[in-house]
Amino acid sequence: MTDNTCNMPDENGYFGEYGGQIIPPHLVDIMNEINDAYDTVSQTDAFQDELNKLYATYVGRPSPIYFAERLTEKIGGARIFLKREDLNHTGAHKINHCLGEALLAKYMGKTKVLAETGAGQHGVALATACALVGIECEIHMGEVDIQKEHPNVTKMKILGCKLVSVSRGTKTLKDAVDSAFEEYLKDPVNSIYAIGSVVGPHPFPKIVRDFQSIVGREAREQFLAAEGKLPDTLIACVGGGSNAMGLFSEFLNDESVKMIGIEPAGKGLETSEHAATLTLGSKGSLHGFECYNLQDTEGNTLPVYSIASGLDYPGVGPQHCHLKDIKRATYASIDDAECLDAFMQLSRLEGIIPALESAHAVAHAMKIAKDMSAEETILVNLSGRGDKDADFVAEHLSL
Ligand SMILES: *Cc1c(COP(=O)(O)O)cnc(C)c1O
């Protein structure tokens, strides 16, 4: 493996054939300004010191690596370890990049941060970060989602962000993206857009990956210290791909370490209700960048579904597309039933209730561990905790 996977993207924002800026020319200038500011600001000691201090004292980093001994015993085979991003303040990995984005806004002299949210996870993490940094936050959310996601909507209001209800189109995530982006373009000088994953036009996939790479840096050091060697296999769930990219990024040059990203197979890959973009998609463009897409023969984006709302995105981060093509990472899928089984097993064997998103990664670890030897190890990125999913699961399984 050469170093080229680490020095990405190139100056045009491409990871191999994917990424870039598929946007009108006047937007390219705006994106390039963000890129230049990011490259400068994020390298300063002041910025890095402030971010690292907040990671330690506010988020609670480093998050531990935990050996899931009872789960391992039950499955047999490889030992399964968890990187506990569920223990972060706000309960998931998203706070890692939201804090970075809010601080970046402050250092760039912006007065307002704008974003969209689907199920509300990104909205809550961003509203939290903006409250902490002391910067105005405006979140656009579809009317349908606002009705569905009550606890997150309430949290955003308490945290003081301005919540804009989007009533156009299907009144869901896609319309919220359009609405938030339009608002941003009214004043790109004083405001900044804060994206929710390693997606969107360059430089967003790079910025979010860099902020999430704290997960991989910690994991690599912690695992070496505890086990005296690197893990054999990394597993993470993939929606847009930020928690997976954060973990993978620091192991790209470790040829012995396998990396597996897990997409939602939903109700089955043979149905139309899944979001297995890398498994079944084809190259296209979406939300300002090139990536694998779930699209029809005319290039229209298909509706997607997952039991885990954080995973139902019809595109995927450009670096994952590249890692798949060069075979540095592989991508598999887990369906709703397998996800629910892993959710319950982890809860009852380890006392850890995972997010339904993260349960996809746990399910795949359970699937492959039994065919591996007891000397081998699997490190799962446990991206978030399952409090938000507890009522739904209990009702679904009639507990
Ligand atoms: C949002 C979310 C995801 C999916 O996002 P990625 O960008 O693919 O990491 C995964 N897990 C949890 C807990 C989430 O909230």
mmCIF file of C-alpha atoms and ligand atoms in Angstrom:
data_model
loop_
_atom_site.group_PDB
_atom_site.id
_atom_site.type_symbol
_atom_site.label_atom_id
_atom_site.label_comp_id
_atom_site.label_asym_id
_atom_site.label_seq_id
_atom_site.Cartn_x
_atom_site.Cartn_y
_atom_site.Cartn_z
ATOM 1 C CA MET A 1 0.000 0.000 0.000
ATOM 2 C CA THR A 2 1.420 3.324 -0.981
ATOM 3 C CA ASP A 3 0.815 6.481 0.936
ATOM 4 C CA ASN A 4 -1.628 7.829 -1.642
ATOM 5 C CA THR A 5 -4.693 6.795 0.327
ATOM 6 C CA CYS A 6 -3.595 9.015 3.212
ATOM 7 C CA ASN A 7 -2.795 12.142 1.251
ATOM 8 C CA MET A 8 -6.265 12.487 -0.070
ATOM 9 C CA PRO A 9 -8.181 14.280 -1.421
ATOM 10 C CA ASP A 10 -6.155 15.861 -4.248
ATOM 11 C CA GLU A 11 -6.246 19.654 -4.695
ATOM 12 C CA ASN A 12 -9.548 19.420 -6.569
ATOM 13 C CA GLY A 13 -11.138 17.456 -3.768
ATOM 14 C CA TYR A 14 -11.041 14.051 -5.448
ATOM 15 C CA PHE A 15 -10.488 10.667 -3.861
ATOM 16 C CA GLY A 16 -9.659 8.773 -7.048
ATOM 17 C CA GLU A 17 -12.789 9.270 -9.173
ATOM 18 C CA TYR A 18 -15.022 10.425 -6.335
ATOM 19 C CA GLY A 19 -15.750 13.646 -4.502
ATOM 20 C CA GLY A 20 -15.002 16.968 -6.175
ATOM 21 C CA GLN A 21 -17.285 19.967 -6.421
ATOM 22 C CA ILE A 22 -20.320 19.301 -8.612
ATOM 23 C CA ILE A 23 -21.750 22.752 -7.957
ATOM 24 C CA PRO A 24 -22.293 26.066 -9.810
ATOM 25 C CA PRO A 25 -19.142 28.214 -10.350
ATOM 26 C CA HIS A 26 -20.023 30.891 -7.775
ATOM 27 C CA LEU A 27 -20.296 28.162 -5.144
ATOM 28 C CA VAL A 28 -16.882 26.812 -6.038
ATOM 29 C CA ASP A 29 -15.349 30.099 -4.876
ATOM 30 C CA ILE A 30 -17.226 29.910 -1.579
ATOM 31 C CA MET A 31 -16.161 26.297 -0.998
ATOM 32 C CA ASN A 32 -12.558 27.118 -1.843
ATOM 33 C CA GLU A 33 -12.586 29.924 0.697
ATOM 34 C CA ILE A 34 -13.742 27.481 3.367
ATOM 35 C CA ASN A 35 -11.010 25.094 2.251
ATOM 36 C CA ASP A 36 -8.263 27.723 2.458
ATOM 37 C CA ALA A 37 -9.456 28.934 5.848
ATOM 38 C CA TYR A 38 -9.695 25.373 7.134
ATOM 39 C CA ASP A 39 -6.190 24.461 5.927
ATOM 40 C CA THR A 40 -4.772 27.502 7.688
ATOM 41 C CA VAL A 41 -6.837 27.678 10.876
ATOM 42 C CA SER A 42 -6.909 23.969 11.673
ATOM 43 C CA GLN A 43 -3.108 23.824 11.658
ATOM 44 C CA THR A 44 -2.622 26.530 14.270
ATOM 45 C CA ASP A 45 -1.645 25.540 17.805
ATOM 46 C CA ALA A 46 -4.403 27.736 19.241
ATOM 47 C CA PHE A 47 -7.115 25.860 17.321
ATOM 48 C CA GLN A 48 -5.700 22.397 17.992
ATOM 49 C CA ASP A 49 -5.128 23.135 21.685
ATOM 50 C CA GLU A 50 -8.673 24.414 22.155
ATOM 51 C CA LEU A 51 -10.207 21.476 20.271
ATOM 52 C CA ASN A 52 -8.160 18.869 22.126
ATOM 53 C CA LYS A 53 -8.955 20.458 25.476
ATOM 54 C CA LEU A 54 -12.670 20.296 24.681
ATOM 55 C CA TYR A 55 -12.361 16.683 23.517
ATOM 56 C CA ALA A 56 -10.846 15.832 26.893
ATOM 57 C CA THR A 57 -12.836 17.982 29.306
ATOM 58 C CA TYR A 58 -16.174 18.314 27.524
ATOM 59 C CA VAL A 59 -16.658 15.227 25.347
ATOM 60 C CA GLY A 60 -14.870 12.926 27.780
ATOM 61 C CA ARG A 61 -12.175 11.673 25.410
ATOM 62 C CA PRO A 62 -10.357 9.421 25.039
ATOM 63 C CA SER A 63 -13.265 6.993 24.811
ATOM 64 C CA PRO A 64 -12.138 3.566 26.070
ATOM 65 C CA ILE A 65 -11.635 0.370 24.136
ATOM 66 C CA TYR A 66 -13.578 -2.384 25.843
ATOM 67 C CA PHE A 67 -13.138 -6.160 25.434
ATOM 68 C CA ALA A 68 -16.625 -7.671 25.052
ATOM 69 C CA GLU A 69 -15.757 -10.887 26.840
ATOM 70 C CA ARG A 70 -19.218 -12.377 27.301
ATOM 71 C CA LEU A 71 -20.212 -11.620 23.728
ATOM 72 C CA THR A 72 -16.955 -13.200 22.525
ATOM 73 C CA GLU A 73 -17.568 -16.309 24.648
ATOM 74 C CA LYS A 74 -21.088 -16.666 23.342
ATOM 75 C CA ILE A 75 -20.054 -16.390 19.681
ATOM 76 C CA GLY A 76 -16.710 -18.215 19.862
ATOM 77 C CA GLY A 77 -13.740 -17.400 17.630
ATOM 78 C CA ALA A 78 -12.133 -13.981 17.353
ATOM 79 C CA ARG A 79 -12.102 -11.649 20.345
ATOM 80 C CA ILE A 80 -14.444 -8.685 19.875
ATOM 81 C CA PHE A 81 -13.480 -5.222 21.148
ATOM 82 C CA LEU A 82 -15.592 -2.051 21.138
ATOM 83 C CA LYS A 83 -14.416 1.529 20.688
ATOM 84 C CA ARG A 84 -16.881 3.243 22.992
ATOM 85 C CA GLU A 85 -18.008 6.353 21.105
ATOM 86 C CA ASP A 86 -21.375 5.804 22.781
ATOM 87 C CA LEU A 87 -19.819 7.183 25.981
ATOM 88 C CA ASN A 88 -19.178 10.627 24.489
ATOM 89 C CA HIS A 89 -21.198 13.599 25.718
ATOM 90 C CA THR A 90 -24.449 13.551 23.669
ATOM 91 C CA GLY A 91 -24.017 9.812 23.130
ATOM 92 C CA ALA A 92 -22.390 9.380 19.738
ATOM 93 C CA HIS A 93 -19.421 10.181 17.519
ATOM 94 C CA LYS A 94 -21.140 13.154 15.845
ATOM 95 C CA ILE A 95 -20.008 15.556 18.580
ATOM 96 C CA ASN A 96 -16.393 15.036 17.369
ATOM 97 C CA HIS A 97 -16.960 16.822 14.059
ATOM 98 C CA CYS A 98 -19.662 19.193 15.296
ATOM 99 C CA LEU A 99 -17.270 20.648 17.868
ATOM 100 C CA GLY A 100 -14.633 20.999 15.169
ATOM 101 C CA GLU A 101 -17.088 22.720 12.838
ATOM 102 C CA ALA A 102 -18.373 25.111 15.517
ATOM 103 C CA LEU A 103 -14.828 26.043 16.543
ATOM 104 C CA LEU A 104 -13.835 26.497 12.908
ATOM 105 C CA ALA A 105 -16.775 28.890 12.485
ATOM 106 C CA LYS A 106 -15.595 30.890 15.491
ATOM 107 C CA TYR A 107 -11.988 31.048 14.291
ATOM 108 C CA MET A 108 -13.175 32.126 10.820
ATOM 109 C CA GLY A 109 -15.125 34.986 12.402
ATOM 110 C CA LYS A 110 -18.537 33.631 11.364
ATOM 111 C CA THR A 111 -21.582 34.614 13.393
ATOM 112 C CA LYS A 112 -23.943 31.815 12.421
ATOM 113 C CA VAL A 113 -23.806 28.077 11.765
ATOM 114 C CA LEU A 114 -26.399 26.479 9.470
ATOM 115 C CA ALA A 115 -27.287 22.854 8.902
ATOM 116 C CA GLU A 116 -29.989 20.379 8.042
ATOM 117 C CA THR A 117 -30.981 17.393 10.100
ATOM 118 C CA GLY A 118 -32.957 14.238 9.327
ATOM 119 C CA ALA A 119 -33.704 12.279 12.476
ATOM 120 C CA GLY A 120 -32.238 15.099 14.547
ATOM 121 C CA GLN A 121 -28.965 13.489 15.675
ATOM 122 C CA HIS A 122 -26.784 15.922 13.734
ATOM 123 C CA GLY A 123 -29.030 18.798 14.819
ATOM 124 C CA VAL A 124 -28.664 17.993 18.504
ATOM 125 C CA ALA A 125 -24.885 17.496 18.308
ATOM 126 C CA LEU A 126 -24.447 20.741 16.387
ATOM 127 C CA ALA A 127 -26.779 22.727 18.653
ATOM 128 C CA THR A 128 -24.752 21.415 21.601
ATOM 129 C CA ALA A 129 -21.448 22.461 20.054
ATOM 130 C CA CYS A 130 -22.801 25.908 19.134
ATOM 131 C CA ALA A 131 -24.158 26.476 22.658
ATOM 132 C CA LEU A 132 -20.722 25.632 24.012
ATOM 133 C CA VAL A 133 -18.796 27.811 21.564
ATOM 134 C CA GLY A 134 -21.331 30.633 21.859
ATOM 135 C CA ILE A 135 -22.370 30.955 18.225
ATOM 136 C CA GLU A 136 -25.838 31.201 16.657
ATOM 137 C CA CYS A 137 -27.161 27.953 15.219
ATOM 138 C CA GLU A 138 -29.982 27.439 12.694
ATOM 139 C CA ILE A 139 -31.201 23.929 11.889
ATOM 140 C CA HIS A 140 -33.564 23.097 9.015
ATOM 141 C CA MET A 141 -35.702 20.017 9.480
ATOM 142 C CA GLY A 142 -38.567 18.541 7.438
ATOM 143 C CA GLU A 143 -42.041 18.919 8.895
ATOM 144 C CA VAL A 144 -42.574 15.152 8.760
ATOM 145 C CA ASP A 145 -39.328 14.522 10.650
ATOM 146 C CA ILE A 146 -40.192 17.166 13.249
ATOM 147 C CA GLN A 147 -43.371 15.277 14.047
ATOM 148 C CA LYS A 148 -41.540 11.929 14.267
ATOM 149 C CA GLU A 149 -38.495 12.899 16.285
ATOM 150 C CA HIS A 150 -39.927 14.507 19.349
ATOM 151 C CA PRO A 151 -37.100 14.099 21.895
ATOM 152 C CA ASN A 152 -34.477 15.489 19.507
ATOM 153 C CA VAL A 153 -36.686 18.424 18.533
ATOM 154 C CA THR A 154 -37.197 19.253 22.210
ATOM 155 C CA LYS A 155 -33.465 19.027 22.892
ATOM 156 C CA MET A 156 -32.636 21.383 20.022
ATOM 157 C CA LYS A 157 -35.118 23.919 21.380
ATOM 158 C CA ILE A 158 -33.692 23.673 24.889
ATOM 159 C CA LEU A 159 -30.168 24.092 23.516
ATOM 160 C CA GLY A 160 -31.228 27.381 21.982
ATOM 161 C CA CYS A 161 -30.919 26.760 18.264
ATOM 162 C CA LYS A 162 -33.360 28.220 15.753
ATOM 163 C CA LEU A 163 -35.340 25.325 14.323
ATOM 164 C CA VAL A 164 -36.774 25.947 10.849
ATOM 165 C CA SER A 165 -39.619 23.664 9.805
ATOM 166 C CA VAL A 166 -39.394 22.758 6.095
ATOM 167 C CA SER A 167 -42.767 22.172 4.447
ATOM 168 C CA ARG A 168 -41.806 21.822 0.782
ATOM 169 C CA GLY A 169 -41.515 18.584 -1.230
ATOM 170 C CA THR A 170 -41.583 15.414 0.821
ATOM 171 C CA LYS A 171 -40.941 17.483 3.990
ATOM 172 C CA THR A 172 -37.973 15.272 4.915
ATOM 173 C CA LEU A 173 -34.166 15.304 4.833
ATOM 174 C CA LYS A 174 -33.624 16.089 1.150
ATOM 175 C CA ASP A 175 -35.838 19.172 1.344
ATOM 176 C CA ALA A 176 -34.166 20.238 4.582
ATOM 177 C CA VAL A 177 -30.772 20.102 2.810
ATOM 178 C CA ASP A 178 -32.052 22.331 -0.016
ATOM 179 C CA SER A 179 -33.673 24.768 2.388
ATOM 180 C CA ALA A 180 -30.655 25.076 4.680
ATOM 181 C CA PHE A 181 -28.293 25.487 1.747
ATOM 182 C CA GLU A 182 -30.448 28.252 0.225
ATOM 183 C CA GLU A 183 -30.428 30.099 3.520
ATOM 184 C CA TYR A 184 -26.656 29.724 3.749
ATOM 185 C CA LEU A 185 -26.183 31.185 0.261
ATOM 186 C CA LYS A 186 -28.012 34.351 1.296
ATOM 187 C CA ASP A 187 -25.037 35.281 3.462
ATOM 188 C CA PRO A 188 -21.998 33.035 3.004
ATOM 189 C CA VAL A 189 -19.743 35.790 4.349
ATOM 190 C CA ASN A 190 -21.119 35.755 7.894
ATOM 191 C CA SER A 191 -22.486 32.232 8.057
ATOM 192 C CA ILE A 192 -21.058 28.755 7.483
ATOM 193 C CA TYR A 193 -22.628 25.435 6.602
ATOM 194 C CA ALA A 194 -21.881 22.517 8.927
ATOM 195 C CA ILE A 195 -22.414 19.202 7.209
ATOM 196 C CA GLY A 196 -23.355 16.042 9.128
ATOM 197 C CA SER A 197 -21.046 13.421 7.614
ATOM 198 C CA VAL A 198 -18.113 12.884 5.212
ATOM 199 C CA VAL A 199 -20.287 13.942 2.271
ATOM 200 C CA GLY A 200 -21.082 17.067 0.232
ATOM 201 C CA PRO A 201 -18.752 19.099 -1.996
ATOM 202 C CA HIS A 202 -15.030 19.465 -1.273
ATOM 203 C CA PRO A 203 -13.780 20.374 1.346
ATOM 204 C CA PHE A 204 -16.491 18.906 3.610
ATOM 205 C CA PRO A 205 -15.558 15.198 3.258
ATOM 206 C CA LYS A 206 -11.977 16.105 4.196
ATOM 207 C CA ILE A 207 -12.907 18.393 7.107
ATOM 208 C CA VAL A 208 -15.303 15.923 8.721
ATOM 209 C CA ARG A 209 -12.873 13.021 8.256
ATOM 210 C CA ASP A 210 -10.060 14.996 9.858
ATOM 211 C CA PHE A 211 -12.195 15.863 12.900
ATOM 212 C CA GLN A 212 -13.359 12.238 13.223
ATOM 213 C CA SER A 213 -9.816 10.857 12.871
ATOM 214 C CA ILE A 214 -9.391 11.358 16.625
ATOM 215 C CA VAL A 215 -11.274 8.041 16.915
ATOM 216 C CA GLY A 216 -8.692 6.168 14.838
ATOM 217 C CA ARG A 217 -5.691 7.855 16.467
ATOM 218 C CA GLU A 218 -6.881 6.936 19.932
ATOM 219 C CA ALA A 219 -7.942 3.422 18.904
ATOM 220 C CA ARG A 220 -4.605 2.609 17.289
ATOM 221 C CA GLU A 221 -2.616 3.709 20.331
ATOM 222 C CA GLN A 222 -4.997 2.118 22.857
ATOM 223 C CA PHE A 223 -5.132 -1.198 21.051
ATOM 224 C CA LEU A 224 -1.339 -1.378 20.702
ATOM 225 C CA ALA A 225 -0.913 -0.571 24.386
ATOM 226 C CA ALA A 226 -3.432 -3.193 25.496
ATOM 227 C CA GLU A 227 -2.673 -6.034 23.081
ATOM 228 C CA GLY A 228 0.848 -5.320 21.822
ATOM 229 C CA LYS A 229 -0.357 -5.524 18.209
ATOM 230 C CA LEU A 230 -2.908 -3.978 15.887
ATOM 231 C CA PRO A 231 -6.429 -5.388 15.507
ATOM 232 C CA ASP A 232 -6.874 -7.831 12.612
ATOM 233 C CA THR A 233 -10.197 -6.391 11.483
ATOM 234 C CA LEU A 234 -11.991 -3.057 11.912
ATOM 235 C CA ILE A 235 -15.760 -2.853 11.532
ATOM 236 C CA ALA A 236 -17.943 0.259 11.447
ATOM 237 C CA CYS A 237 -21.424 1.079 10.181
ATOM 238 C CA VAL A 238 -21.725 3.363 7.162
ATOM 239 C CA GLY A 239 -24.448 5.937 6.621
ATOM 240 C CA GLY A 240 -22.599 8.874 5.086
ATOM 241 C CA GLY A 241 -19.487 7.243 6.454
ATOM 242 C CA SER A 242 -18.023 9.569 9.097
ATOM 243 C CA ASN A 243 -17.586 7.208 12.044
ATOM 244 C CA ALA A 244 -16.125 4.552 9.738
ATOM 245 C CA MET A 245 -13.775 7.040 8.061
ATOM 246 C CA GLY A 246 -12.657 8.363 11.442
ATOM 247 C CA LEU A 247 -11.625 4.896 12.542
ATOM 248 C CA PHE A 248 -10.232 3.705 9.194
ATOM 249 C CA SER A 249 -8.184 6.831 8.417
ATOM 250 C CA GLU A 250 -5.432 6.047 10.904
ATOM 251 C CA PHE A 251 -4.977 2.430 9.746
ATOM 252 C CA LEU A 252 -4.843 2.960 5.973
ATOM 253 C CA ASN A 253 -1.150 2.174 5.755
ATOM 254 C CA ASP A 254 -1.339 -0.859 8.059
ATOM 255 C CA GLU A 255 -1.709 -3.484 5.360
ATOM 256 C CA SER A 256 -2.413 -6.271 7.846
ATOM 257 C CA VAL A 257 -5.527 -4.523 9.159
ATOM 258 C CA LYS A 258 -8.737 -5.407 7.300
ATOM 259 C CA MET A 259 -11.470 -2.793 7.175
ATOM 260 C CA ILE A 260 -15.147 -3.531 6.724
ATOM 261 C CA GLY A 261 -17.905 -0.945 6.384
ATOM 262 C CA ILE A 262 -21.458 -2.109 7.085
ATOM 263 C CA GLU A 263 -24.466 -0.774 5.231
ATOM 264 C CA PRO A 264 -28.134 -1.369 6.058
ATOM 265 C CA ALA A 265 -29.762 -4.156 4.039
ATOM 266 C CA GLY A 266 -33.063 -3.074 5.606
ATOM 267 C CA LYS A 267 -35.816 -5.481 4.627
ATOM 268 C CA GLY A 268 -33.492 -7.299 2.226
ATOM 269 C CA LEU A 269 -31.185 -6.437 -0.687
ATOM 270 C CA GLU A 270 -33.709 -7.988 -3.066
ATOM 271 C CA THR A 271 -36.382 -5.490 -1.936
ATOM 272 C CA SER A 272 -36.372 -1.751 -2.600
ATOM 273 C CA GLU A 273 -36.241 -1.047 1.141
ATOM 274 C CA HIS A 274 -32.564 -0.761 2.026
ATOM 275 C CA ALA A 275 -29.730 1.791 1.832
ATOM 276 C CA ALA A 276 -26.864 -0.425 0.642
ATOM 277 C CA THR A 277 -25.250 2.229 -1.506
ATOM 278 C CA LEU A 278 -21.780 0.748 -1.962
ATOM 279 C CA THR A 279 -23.138 -2.781 -2.341
ATOM 280 C CA LEU A 280 -25.805 -2.078 -4.968
ATOM 281 C CA GLY A 281 -25.272 1.510 -6.152
ATOM 282 C CA SER A 282 -23.552 2.951 -9.206
ATOM 283 C CA LYS A 283 -21.465 6.036 -9.826
ATOM 284 C CA GLY A 284 -23.362 9.298 -10.004
ATOM 285 C CA SER A 285 -23.559 12.678 -8.353
ATOM 286 C CA LEU A 286 -25.606 13.846 -5.409
ATOM 287 C CA HIS A 287 -25.523 16.852 -3.060
ATOM 288 C CA GLY A 288 -22.550 18.374 -4.860
ATOM 289 C CA PHE A 289 -20.134 15.447 -5.146
ATOM 290 C CA GLU A 290 -19.534 12.209 -7.031
ATOM 291 C CA CYS A 291 -20.065 8.920 -5.271
ATOM 292 C CA TYR A 292 -21.823 5.596 -5.454
ATOM 293 C CA ASN A 293 -25.569 6.287 -5.550
ATOM 294 C CA LEU A 294 -28.786 4.369 -5.337
ATOM 295 C CA GLN A 295 -30.410 5.619 -8.523
ATOM 296 C CA ASP A 296 -32.722 4.464 -11.293
ATOM 297 C CA THR A 297 -31.565 4.042 -14.916
ATOM 298 C CA GLU A 298 -32.222 7.746 -15.568
ATOM 299 C CA GLY A 299 -30.046 8.855 -12.664
ATOM 300 C CA ASN A 300 -32.894 9.795 -10.320
ATOM 301 C CA THR A 301 -32.098 9.153 -6.674
ATOM 302 C CA LEU A 302 -34.097 6.229 -5.272
ATOM 303 C CA PRO A 303 -35.872 6.323 -1.927
ATOM 304 C CA VAL A 304 -33.904 4.571 0.815
ATOM 305 C CA TYR A 305 -34.836 2.843 4.037
ATOM 306 C CA SER A 306 -33.176 1.558 7.196
ATOM 307 C CA ILE A 307 -34.423 0.646 10.645
ATOM 308 C CA ALA A 308 -31.604 2.969 11.786
ATOM 309 C CA SER A 309 -32.476 6.470 10.616
ATOM 310 C CA GLY A 310 -28.824 7.564 10.723
ATOM 311 C CA LEU A 311 -27.974 5.082 7.960
ATOM 312 C CA ASP A 312 -30.660 5.863 5.371
ATOM 313 C CA TYR A 313 -28.733 8.005 2.914
ATOM 314 C CA PRO A 314 -28.766 7.280 -0.855
ATOM 315 C CA GLY A 315 -25.133 8.365 -1.344
ATOM 316 C CA VAL A 316 -21.927 7.731 0.593
ATOM 317 C CA GLY A 317 -18.689 9.560 1.364
ATOM 318 C CA PRO A 318 -16.271 9.718 -1.594
ATOM 319 C CA GLN A 319 -13.314 8.234 0.252
ATOM 320 C CA HIS A 320 -15.278 5.061 0.960
ATOM 321 C CA CYS A 321 -16.072 4.780 -2.767
ATOM 322 C CA HIS A 322 -12.370 5.005 -3.513
ATOM 323 C CA LEU A 323 -11.388 2.524 -0.776
ATOM 324 C CA LYS A 324 -13.894 0.069 -2.233
ATOM 325 C CA ASP A 325 -12.580 0.443 -5.786
ATOM 326 C CA ILE A 326 -8.934 -0.047 -4.779
ATOM 327 C CA LYS A 327 -10.040 -2.880 -2.458
ATOM 328 C CA ARG A 328 -8.426 -1.353 0.633
ATOM 329 C CA ALA A 329 -11.773 -1.693 2.418
ATOM 330 C CA THR A 330 -14.707 -3.995 1.802
ATOM 331 C CA TYR A 331 -18.376 -3.298 2.365
ATOM 332 C CA ALA A 332 -21.061 -5.712 3.481
ATOM 333 C CA SER A 333 -24.627 -5.336 4.678
ATOM 334 C CA ILE A 334 -26.770 -6.364 7.635
ATOM 335 C CA ASP A 335 -30.564 -6.493 7.567
ATOM 336 C CA ASP A 336 -33.082 -5.265 10.140
ATOM 337 C CA ALA A 337 -33.538 -8.660 11.803
ATOM 338 C CA GLU A 338 -29.784 -9.222 12.224
ATOM 339 C CA CYS A 339 -29.450 -5.681 13.564
ATOM 340 C CA LEU A 340 -32.182 -6.194 16.164
ATOM 341 C CA ASP A 341 -30.630 -9.498 17.236
ATOM 342 C CA ALA A 342 -27.249 -7.809 17.790
ATOM 343 C CA PHE A 343 -28.976 -4.937 19.623
ATOM 344 C CA MET A 344 -30.535 -7.375 22.097
ATOM 345 C CA GLN A 345 -27.466 -9.600 22.464
ATOM 346 C CA LEU A 346 -25.127 -6.719 23.239
ATOM 347 C CA SER A 347 -27.657 -5.317 25.716
ATOM 348 C CA ARG A 348 -28.134 -8.605 27.561
ATOM 349 C CA LEU A 349 -24.588 -9.985 27.422
ATOM 350 C CA GLU A 350 -22.683 -6.769 28.090
ATOM 351 C CA GLY A 351 -25.162 -4.266 29.540
ATOM 352 C CA ILE A 352 -24.504 -1.947 26.611
ATOM 353 C CA ILE A 353 -27.555 -0.751 24.664
ATOM 354 C CA PRO A 354 -26.168 0.264 21.254
ATOM 355 C CA ALA A 355 -27.665 2.675 18.732
ATOM 356 C CA LEU A 356 -29.442 0.733 15.968
ATOM 357 C CA GLU A 357 -26.834 2.184 13.581
ATOM 358 C CA SER A 358 -23.974 0.744 15.642
ATOM 359 C CA ALA A 359 -25.818 -2.567 16.081
ATOM 360 C CA HIS A 360 -25.277 -3.149 12.335
ATOM 361 C CA ALA A 361 -21.516 -3.184 12.944
ATOM 362 C CA VAL A 362 -21.873 -5.423 16.009
ATOM 363 C CA ALA A 363 -24.029 -7.851 13.988
ATOM 364 C CA HIS A 364 -21.349 -8.206 11.329
ATOM 365 C CA ALA A 365 -18.671 -8.814 13.959
ATOM 366 C CA MET A 366 -20.847 -11.587 15.398
ATOM 367 C CA LYS A 367 -21.257 -13.043 11.911
ATOM 368 C CA ILE A 368 -17.549 -13.263 11.052
ATOM 369 C CA ALA A 369 -16.000 -13.823 14.506
ATOM 370 C CA LYS A 370 -17.008 -17.461 14.647
ATOM 371 C CA ASP A 371 -15.044 -18.259 11.496
ATOM 372 C CA MET A 372 -11.908 -16.609 12.846
ATOM 373 C CA SER A 373 -9.398 -18.041 15.340
ATOM 374 C CA ALA A 374 -9.282 -17.150 19.053
ATOM 375 C CA GLU A 375 -5.935 -15.418 18.426
ATOM 376 C CA GLU A 376 -7.563 -12.966 16.070
ATOM 377 C CA THR A 377 -9.215 -9.686 17.077
ATOM 378 C CA ILE A 378 -12.022 -7.499 15.772
ATOM 379 C CA LEU A 379 -12.414 -3.851 16.738
ATOM 380 C CA VAL A 380 -15.948 -2.490 16.292
ATOM 381 C CA ASN A 381 -16.641 1.221 16.333
ATOM 382 C CA LEU A 382 -19.635 1.507 18.649
ATOM 383 C CA SER A 383 -20.726 4.828 17.144
ATOM 384 C CA GLY A 384 -23.520 5.641 19.581
ATOM 385 C CA ARG A 385 -25.793 4.613 22.417
ATOM 386 C CA GLY A 386 -29.307 3.267 21.982
ATOM 387 C CA ASP A 387 -31.410 5.345 24.373
ATOM 388 C CA LYS A 388 -33.018 6.999 21.360
ATOM 389 C CA ASP A 389 -34.021 3.573 20.007
ATOM 390 C CA ALA A 390 -35.102 1.820 23.200
ATOM 391 C CA ASP A 391 -38.850 2.557 22.963
ATOM 392 C CA PHE A 392 -38.978 1.609 19.299
ATOM 393 C CA VAL A 393 -37.209 -1.717 19.845
ATOM 394 C CA ALA A 394 -39.295 -2.600 22.888
ATOM 395 C CA GLU A 395 -42.475 -1.968 20.915
ATOM 396 C CA HIS A 396 -41.198 -3.766 17.803
ATOM 397 C CA LEU A 397 -40.234 -6.884 19.762
ATOM 398 C CA SER A 398 -43.250 -6.630 22.095
ATOM 399 C CA LEU A 399 -41.027 -6.616 25.197
HETATM 400 C C1 LIG B 1 -25.484 9.517 12.372
HETATM 401 C C2 LIG B 1 -25.055 8.236 12.952
HETATM 402 C C3 LIG B 1 -24.402 7.247 12.173
HETATM 403 C C4 LIG B 1 -24.196 7.361 10.692
HETATM 404 O O1 LIG B 1 -23.365 8.390 10.282
HETATM 405 P P1 LIG B 1 -21.909 8.150 9.676
HETATM 406 O O2 LIG B 1 -21.576 9.469 9.101
HETATM 407 O O3 LIG B 1 -21.994 7.067 8.659
HETATM 408 O O4 LIG B 1 -21.027 7.767 10.803
HETATM 409 C C5 LIG B 1 -23.943 6.107 12.818
HETATM 410 N N1 LIG B 1 -24.135 5.904 14.138
HETATM 411 C C6 LIG B 1 -24.775 6.819 14.909
HETATM 412 C C7 LIG B 1 -24.954 6.522 16.356
HETATM 413 C C8 LIG B 1 -25.243 8.007 14.350
HETATM 414 O O5 LIG B 1 -25.875 8.911 15.121
#
